[in-house]
Coordinates of C-alpha atoms in Angstrom, one line a residue:
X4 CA -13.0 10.9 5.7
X5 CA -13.4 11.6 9.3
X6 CA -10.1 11.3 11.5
X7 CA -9.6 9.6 14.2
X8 CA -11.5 9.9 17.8
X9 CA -9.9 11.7 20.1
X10 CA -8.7 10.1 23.2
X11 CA -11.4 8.9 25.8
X12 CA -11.8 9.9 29.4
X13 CA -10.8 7.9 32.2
X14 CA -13.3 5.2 33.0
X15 CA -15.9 5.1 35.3
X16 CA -15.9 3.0 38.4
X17 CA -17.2 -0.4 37.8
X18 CA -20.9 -1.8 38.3
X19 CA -21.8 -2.0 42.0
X20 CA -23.3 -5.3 42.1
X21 CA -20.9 -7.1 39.4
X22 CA -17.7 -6.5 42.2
X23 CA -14.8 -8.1 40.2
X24 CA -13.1 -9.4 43.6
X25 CA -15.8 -11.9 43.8
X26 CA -15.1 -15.1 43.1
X27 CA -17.1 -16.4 39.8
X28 CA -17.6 -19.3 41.7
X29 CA -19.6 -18.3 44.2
X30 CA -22.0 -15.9 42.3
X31 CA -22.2 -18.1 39.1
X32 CA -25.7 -19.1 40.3
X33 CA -26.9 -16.1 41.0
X34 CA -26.8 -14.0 38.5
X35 CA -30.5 -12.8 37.8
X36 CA -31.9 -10.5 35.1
X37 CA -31.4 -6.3 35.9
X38 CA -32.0 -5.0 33.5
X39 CA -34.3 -5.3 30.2
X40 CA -33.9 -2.8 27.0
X41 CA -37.0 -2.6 24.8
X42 CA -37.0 -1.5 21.2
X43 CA -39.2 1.3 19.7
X44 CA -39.2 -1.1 15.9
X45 CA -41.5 -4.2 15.9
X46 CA -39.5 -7.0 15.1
X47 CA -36.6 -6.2 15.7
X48 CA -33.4 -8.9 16.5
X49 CA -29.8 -8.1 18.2
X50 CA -27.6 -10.0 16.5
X51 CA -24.4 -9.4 17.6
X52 CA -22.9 -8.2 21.2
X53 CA -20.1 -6.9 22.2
X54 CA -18.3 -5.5 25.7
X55 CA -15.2 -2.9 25.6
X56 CA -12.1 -3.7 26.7
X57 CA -12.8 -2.0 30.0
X58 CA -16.1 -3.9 30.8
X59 CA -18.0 -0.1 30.8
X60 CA -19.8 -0.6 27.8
X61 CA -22.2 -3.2 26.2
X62 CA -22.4 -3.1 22.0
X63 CA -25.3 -4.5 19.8
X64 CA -25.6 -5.1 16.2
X65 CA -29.4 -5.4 15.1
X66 CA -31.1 -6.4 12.0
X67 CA -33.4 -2.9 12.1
X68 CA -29.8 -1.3 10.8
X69 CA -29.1 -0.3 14.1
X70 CA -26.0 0.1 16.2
X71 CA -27.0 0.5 20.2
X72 CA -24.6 1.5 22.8
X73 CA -25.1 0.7 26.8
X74 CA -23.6 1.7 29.8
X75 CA -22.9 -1.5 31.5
X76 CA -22.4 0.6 34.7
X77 CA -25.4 2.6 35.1
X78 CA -27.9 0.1 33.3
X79 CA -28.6 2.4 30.6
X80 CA -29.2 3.3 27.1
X81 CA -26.5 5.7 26.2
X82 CA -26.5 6.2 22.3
X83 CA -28.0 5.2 19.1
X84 CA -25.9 5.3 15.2
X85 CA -27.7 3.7 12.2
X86 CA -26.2 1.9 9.5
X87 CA -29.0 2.2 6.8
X88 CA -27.0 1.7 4.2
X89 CA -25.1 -0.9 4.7
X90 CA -26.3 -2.9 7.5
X91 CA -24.3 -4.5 10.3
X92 CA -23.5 -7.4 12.3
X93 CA -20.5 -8.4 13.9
X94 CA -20.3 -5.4 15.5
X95 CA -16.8 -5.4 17.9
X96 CA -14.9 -2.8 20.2
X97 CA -11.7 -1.7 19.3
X98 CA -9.4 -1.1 22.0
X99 CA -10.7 2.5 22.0
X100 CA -14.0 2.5 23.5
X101 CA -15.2 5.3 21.6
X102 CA -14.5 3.7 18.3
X103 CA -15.9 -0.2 16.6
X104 CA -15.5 -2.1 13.8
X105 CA -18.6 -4.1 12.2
X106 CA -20.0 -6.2 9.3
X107 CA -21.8 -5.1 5.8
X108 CA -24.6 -6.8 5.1
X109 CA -25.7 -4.6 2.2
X110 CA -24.4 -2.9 -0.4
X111 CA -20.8 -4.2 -0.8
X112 CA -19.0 -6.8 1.5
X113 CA -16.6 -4.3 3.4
X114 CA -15.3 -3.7 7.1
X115 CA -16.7 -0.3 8.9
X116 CA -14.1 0.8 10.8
X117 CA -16.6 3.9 13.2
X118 CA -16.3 6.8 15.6
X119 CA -19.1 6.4 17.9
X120 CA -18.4 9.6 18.9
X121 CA -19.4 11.5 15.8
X122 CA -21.0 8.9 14.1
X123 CA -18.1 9.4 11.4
X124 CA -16.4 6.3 9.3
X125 CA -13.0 6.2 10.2
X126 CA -11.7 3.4 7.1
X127 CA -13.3 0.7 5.3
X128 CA -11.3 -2.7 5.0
X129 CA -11.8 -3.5 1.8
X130 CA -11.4 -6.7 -0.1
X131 CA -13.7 -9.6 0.4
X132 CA -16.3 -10.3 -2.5
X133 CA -19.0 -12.7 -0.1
X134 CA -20.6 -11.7 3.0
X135 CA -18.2 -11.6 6.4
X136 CA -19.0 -14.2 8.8
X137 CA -16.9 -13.7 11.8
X138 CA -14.8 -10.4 13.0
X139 CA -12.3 -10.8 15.7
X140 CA -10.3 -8.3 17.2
X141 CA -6.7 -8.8 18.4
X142 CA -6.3 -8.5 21.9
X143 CA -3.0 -7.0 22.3
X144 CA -2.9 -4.4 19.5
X145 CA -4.9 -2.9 16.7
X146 CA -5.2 -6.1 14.1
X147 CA -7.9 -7.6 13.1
X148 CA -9.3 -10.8 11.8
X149 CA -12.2 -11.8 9.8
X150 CA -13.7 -14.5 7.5
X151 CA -15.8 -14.5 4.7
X152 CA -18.1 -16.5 2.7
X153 CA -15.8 -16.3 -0.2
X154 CA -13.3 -18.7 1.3
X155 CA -10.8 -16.1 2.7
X156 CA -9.2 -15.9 6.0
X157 CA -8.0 -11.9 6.5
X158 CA -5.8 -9.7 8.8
X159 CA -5.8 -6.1 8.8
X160 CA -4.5 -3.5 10.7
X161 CA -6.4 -0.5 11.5
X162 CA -4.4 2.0 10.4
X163 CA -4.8 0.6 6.4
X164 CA -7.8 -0.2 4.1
X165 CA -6.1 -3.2 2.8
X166 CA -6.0 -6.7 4.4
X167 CA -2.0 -6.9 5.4
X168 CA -2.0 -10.9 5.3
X169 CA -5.0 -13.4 3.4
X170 CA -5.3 -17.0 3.9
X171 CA -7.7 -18.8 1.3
X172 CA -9.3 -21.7 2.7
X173 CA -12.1 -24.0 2.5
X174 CA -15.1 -22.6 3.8
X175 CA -13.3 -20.7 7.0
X176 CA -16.3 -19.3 8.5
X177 CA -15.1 -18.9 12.3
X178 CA -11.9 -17.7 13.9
X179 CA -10.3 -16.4 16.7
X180 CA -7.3 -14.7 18.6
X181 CA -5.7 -17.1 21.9
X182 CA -5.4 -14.9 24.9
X183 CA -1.8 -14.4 24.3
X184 CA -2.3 -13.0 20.8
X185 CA 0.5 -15.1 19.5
X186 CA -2.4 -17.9 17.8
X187 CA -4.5 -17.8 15.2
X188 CA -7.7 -20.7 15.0
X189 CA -9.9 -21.0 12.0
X190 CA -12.3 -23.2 12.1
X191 CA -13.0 -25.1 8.6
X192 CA -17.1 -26.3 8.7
X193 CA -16.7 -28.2 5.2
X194 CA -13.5 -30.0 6.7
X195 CA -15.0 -30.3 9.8
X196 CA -11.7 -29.1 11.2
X197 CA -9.8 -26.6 13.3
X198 CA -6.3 -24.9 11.9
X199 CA -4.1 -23.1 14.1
X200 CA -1.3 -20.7 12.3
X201 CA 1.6 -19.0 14.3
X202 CA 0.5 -15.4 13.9
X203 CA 4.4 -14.2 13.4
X204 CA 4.5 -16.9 10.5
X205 CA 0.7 -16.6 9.3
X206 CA 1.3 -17.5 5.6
X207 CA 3.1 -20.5 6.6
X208 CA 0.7 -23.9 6.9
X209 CA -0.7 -24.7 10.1
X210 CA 1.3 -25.8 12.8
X211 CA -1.7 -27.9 14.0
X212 CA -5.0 -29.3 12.4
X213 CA -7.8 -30.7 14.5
X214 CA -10.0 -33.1 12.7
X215 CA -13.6 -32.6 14.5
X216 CA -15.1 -35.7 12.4
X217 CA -14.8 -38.2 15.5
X218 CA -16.8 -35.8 17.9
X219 CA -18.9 -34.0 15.6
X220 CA -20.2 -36.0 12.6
X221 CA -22.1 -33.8 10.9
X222 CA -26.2 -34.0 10.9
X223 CA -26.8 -32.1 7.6
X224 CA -23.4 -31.6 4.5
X225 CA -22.2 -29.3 6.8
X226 CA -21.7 -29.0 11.1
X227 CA -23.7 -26.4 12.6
X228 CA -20.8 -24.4 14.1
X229 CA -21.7 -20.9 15.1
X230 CA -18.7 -19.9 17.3
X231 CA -15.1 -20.5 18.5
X232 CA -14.0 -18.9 21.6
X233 CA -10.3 -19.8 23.7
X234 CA -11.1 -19.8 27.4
X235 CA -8.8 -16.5 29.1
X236 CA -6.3 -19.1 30.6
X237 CA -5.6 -20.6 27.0
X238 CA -6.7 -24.4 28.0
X239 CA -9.7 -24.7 26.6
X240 CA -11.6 -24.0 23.0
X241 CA -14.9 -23.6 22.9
X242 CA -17.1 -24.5 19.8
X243 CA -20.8 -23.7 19.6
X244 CA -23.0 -25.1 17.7
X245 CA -26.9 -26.1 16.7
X246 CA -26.9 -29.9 17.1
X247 CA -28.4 -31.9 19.6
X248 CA -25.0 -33.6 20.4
X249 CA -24.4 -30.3 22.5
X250 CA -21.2 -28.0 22.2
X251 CA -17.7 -28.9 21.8
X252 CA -15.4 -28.9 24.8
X253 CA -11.6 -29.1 23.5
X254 CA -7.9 -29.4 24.9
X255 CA -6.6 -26.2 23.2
X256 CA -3.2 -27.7 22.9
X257 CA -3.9 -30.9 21.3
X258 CA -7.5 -30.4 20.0
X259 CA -8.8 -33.4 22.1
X260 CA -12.4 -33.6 23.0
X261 CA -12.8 -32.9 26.6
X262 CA -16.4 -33.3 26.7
X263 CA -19.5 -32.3 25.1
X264 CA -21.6 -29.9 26.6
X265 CA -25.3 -30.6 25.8
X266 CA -27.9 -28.0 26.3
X267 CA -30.7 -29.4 28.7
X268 CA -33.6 -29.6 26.1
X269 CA -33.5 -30.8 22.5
X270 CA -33.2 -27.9 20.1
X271 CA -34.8 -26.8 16.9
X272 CA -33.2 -25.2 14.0
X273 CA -36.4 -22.8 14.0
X274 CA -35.3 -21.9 17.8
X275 CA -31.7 -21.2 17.5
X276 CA -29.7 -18.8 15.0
X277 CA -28.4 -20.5 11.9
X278 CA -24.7 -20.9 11.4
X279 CA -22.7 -19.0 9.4
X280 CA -22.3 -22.3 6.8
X281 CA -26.0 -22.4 7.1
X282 CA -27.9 -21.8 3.8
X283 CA -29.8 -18.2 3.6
X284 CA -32.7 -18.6 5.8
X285 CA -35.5 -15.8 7.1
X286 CA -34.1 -16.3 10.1
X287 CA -31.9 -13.2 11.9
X288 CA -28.2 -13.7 12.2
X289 CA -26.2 -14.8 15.2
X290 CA -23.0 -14.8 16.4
X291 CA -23.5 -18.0 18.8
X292 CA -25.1 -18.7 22.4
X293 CA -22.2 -19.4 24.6
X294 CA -19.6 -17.7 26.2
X295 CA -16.6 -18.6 28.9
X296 CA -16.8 -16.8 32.4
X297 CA -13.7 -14.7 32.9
X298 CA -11.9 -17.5 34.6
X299 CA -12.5 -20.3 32.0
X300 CA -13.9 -22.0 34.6
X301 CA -17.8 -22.1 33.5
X302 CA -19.9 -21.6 30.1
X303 CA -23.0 -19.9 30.0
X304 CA -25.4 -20.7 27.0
X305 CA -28.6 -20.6 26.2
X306 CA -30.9 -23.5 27.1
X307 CA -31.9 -24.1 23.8
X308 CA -35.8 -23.9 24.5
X309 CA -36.8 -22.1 27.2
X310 CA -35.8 -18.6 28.3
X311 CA -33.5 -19.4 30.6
X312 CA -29.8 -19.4 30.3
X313 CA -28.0 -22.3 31.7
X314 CA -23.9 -23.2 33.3
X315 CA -22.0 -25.5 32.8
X316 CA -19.2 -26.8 34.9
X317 CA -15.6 -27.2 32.9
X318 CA -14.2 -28.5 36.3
X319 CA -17.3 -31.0 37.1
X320 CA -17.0 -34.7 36.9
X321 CA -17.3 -36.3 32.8
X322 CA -19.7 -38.5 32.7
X323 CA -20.0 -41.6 29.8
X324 CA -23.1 -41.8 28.2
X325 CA -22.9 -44.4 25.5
X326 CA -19.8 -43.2 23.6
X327 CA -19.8 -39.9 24.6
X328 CA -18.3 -37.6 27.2
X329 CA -20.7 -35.3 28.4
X330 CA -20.7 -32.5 31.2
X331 CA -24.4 -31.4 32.2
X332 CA -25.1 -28.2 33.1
X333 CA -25.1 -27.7 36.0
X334 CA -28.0 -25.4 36.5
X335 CA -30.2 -22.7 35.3
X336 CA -30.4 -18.8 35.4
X337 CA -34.0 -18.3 35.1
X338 CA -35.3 -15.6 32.9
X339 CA -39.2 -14.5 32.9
X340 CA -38.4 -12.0 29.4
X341 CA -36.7 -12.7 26.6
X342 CA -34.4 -15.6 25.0
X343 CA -31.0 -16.2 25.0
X344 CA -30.2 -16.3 21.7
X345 CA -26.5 -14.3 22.3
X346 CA -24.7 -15.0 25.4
X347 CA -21.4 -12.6 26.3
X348 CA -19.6 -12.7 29.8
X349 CA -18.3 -9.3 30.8
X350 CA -14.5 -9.9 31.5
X351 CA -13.9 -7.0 33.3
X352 CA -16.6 -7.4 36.1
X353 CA -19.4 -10.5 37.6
X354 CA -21.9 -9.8 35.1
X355 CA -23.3 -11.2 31.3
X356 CA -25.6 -9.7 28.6
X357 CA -28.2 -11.8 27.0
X358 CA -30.3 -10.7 23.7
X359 CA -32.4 -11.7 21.1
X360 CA -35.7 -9.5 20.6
X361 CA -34.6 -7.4 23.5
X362 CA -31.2 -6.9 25.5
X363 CA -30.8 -8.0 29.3
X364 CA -28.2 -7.4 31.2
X365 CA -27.8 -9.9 34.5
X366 CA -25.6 -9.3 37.9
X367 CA -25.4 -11.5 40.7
X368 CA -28.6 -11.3 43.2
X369 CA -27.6 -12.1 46.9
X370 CA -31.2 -13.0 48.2
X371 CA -31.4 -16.4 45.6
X372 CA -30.2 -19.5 45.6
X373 CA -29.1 -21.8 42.5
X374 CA -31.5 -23.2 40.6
X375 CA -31.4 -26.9 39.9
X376 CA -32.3 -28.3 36.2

């Protein structure tokens, strides 16, 4: 077993063009595509994308078995490590950049805990029996989280194979950290609700359940949820999903619906990645098509149809339609290559990575304007 990486070098200045003084505000409707990253197998789907903790470097998970590593500085290709064997999705940074944990999707059901440096395993996490459907790491130390088709909630530490804390639950198939690290969500798609546990008292119930039922009846026996993100200031949660009803806008302290966020075109199963509760399907896997700016301020998603990727505007004006609250997006990021099937804001710096055949990676573009939907 391969030890660990050694320690990485300082970090390279940031992206020229994605100048983290700017206010997201005032570049939000400029960002244009940069950059575009072809790859050599026909067929081929990113299916999971991650940045490191210091913005640097861009991470994909694709369905050819293949991990693929970016600079998000230079716009460049920087390394390749195959997963033959077992697969992956879910692939996440630790806080070392030089070092990631990912998902099994063959042979056996474990956590891959890998040196991108040498292309060495570092520790499996073993224990689930079903197929992992959501990996989140902690953002204050070296835990982390996942869930798993067989109805289990985990925490781990890195330093140990072994999950150090298991919650079993009805169908848990999302969760996620709060910025402070101090609250745990898991999002329940049979239930059609969200749990939130006090990480220093995670075995304990919930201290808060948020039944989803009112603003999210389900179109099929189960909601299409495919992602749950807490905005960087802690106000908001985010759940994506695959309905036509749009995404889920919620208070993040009292699980009210803010608004729903409805993509501008009517979607199609066959267009958008299933979700995890979604029966086995030929389609590739996702990890969701949204993703809060750095501020909380805006989300940027997929449109849903075209290729474009689209904004909405937390802070904008709800409107009423019928018994709904709805935000519209508030306008489009055209894109002439390529679909946005993932989404990911760079936290660190003004810039977002888009994938599905192909990855593209977008900065702001002085010389447009916004474009109107």
């Amino acid at each position: 077993m391969a030890q660990g990486p050694s320690p990485p070098p300082p970090p390279p200045p940031p992206p020229s063009n994605g100048d983290k003084s700017q206010k997201t505000s005032d570049i939000i409707g400029t960002l244009r595509p940069t950059k575009l990253f072809k790859f050599s197998k026909p067929n081929t789907y990113v299916t999971s994308l991650d940045f490191d903790d210091e913005g640097q470097l861009l991470l994909a998970a694709c369905s050819d078995d293949s991990l693929q590593l970016y600079s998000a500085r230079d716009g460049t290709h920087q390394k390749l490590c195959l997963s033959q064997k077992y697969g992956c999705h879910l692939a996440r940074f630790s806080h070392h950049s030089q070092s990631i944990y990912y998902a099994s999707t063959k042979f056996d059901d474990n956590i891959r805990y890998l040196s991108t440096h040498d292309n060495n395993y570092i520790r499996y996490f073993k224990g689930h029996s079903a197929a992992v459907t959501d990996l989140a790491p902690c953002p204050s130390n070296d835990m982390l989280l996942s869930c798993s088709a067989d109805n289990t909630v985990r925490l781990w530490n890195s330093k140990s194979q072994y999950a150090q804390a298991r919650l079993n639950l009805a169908t848990p198939y999302l969760a996620t950290f709060d910025p402070t690290a101090s609250v745990i969500a898991v999002a329940s798609a049979s239930t059609s609700s969200i749990l939130l546990y006090d990480l220093r008292n995670y075995e304990q119930e919930p201290f808060a359940t948020f039944d989803m039922r009112e603003y999210d009846p389900p179109s099929s026996n189960l909601p299409e949820w495919t992602k749950l993100e807490f905005s960087n200031d802690g106000k908001s949660l985010l759940v994506s999903t695959n309905h036509g009803q749009g995404h889920l806008l919620l208070d993040a302290f009292n699980g009210m619906l803010k608004a729903h966020l409805p993509r501008p075109y009517q979607s199609t199963w066959g267009v958008l990645r299933p979700a995890p509760s979604a029966t086995p399907s030929k389609l590739p896997l996702g990890q969701g098509d949204t993703s809060f700016t750095a501020d909380g301020r805006y989300v940027i998603g997929g449109s849903g149809a075209d290729r474009d990727a689209v904004v909405w505007d937390t802070q904008a004006p709800v409107k009423k339609e019928g018994e709904r609250k709805v935000i519209r997006p508030m306008c489009s990021l055209p894109c002439d290559r390529g679909k946005a099937a993932l989404v990911l804001w760079n936290h660190r710096f003004n810039m977002m990575a888009t994938a599905d055949t192909e990855v593209i990676m977008w900065l702001p573009d002085e010389h447009v304007g916004m474009k109107s939907l």
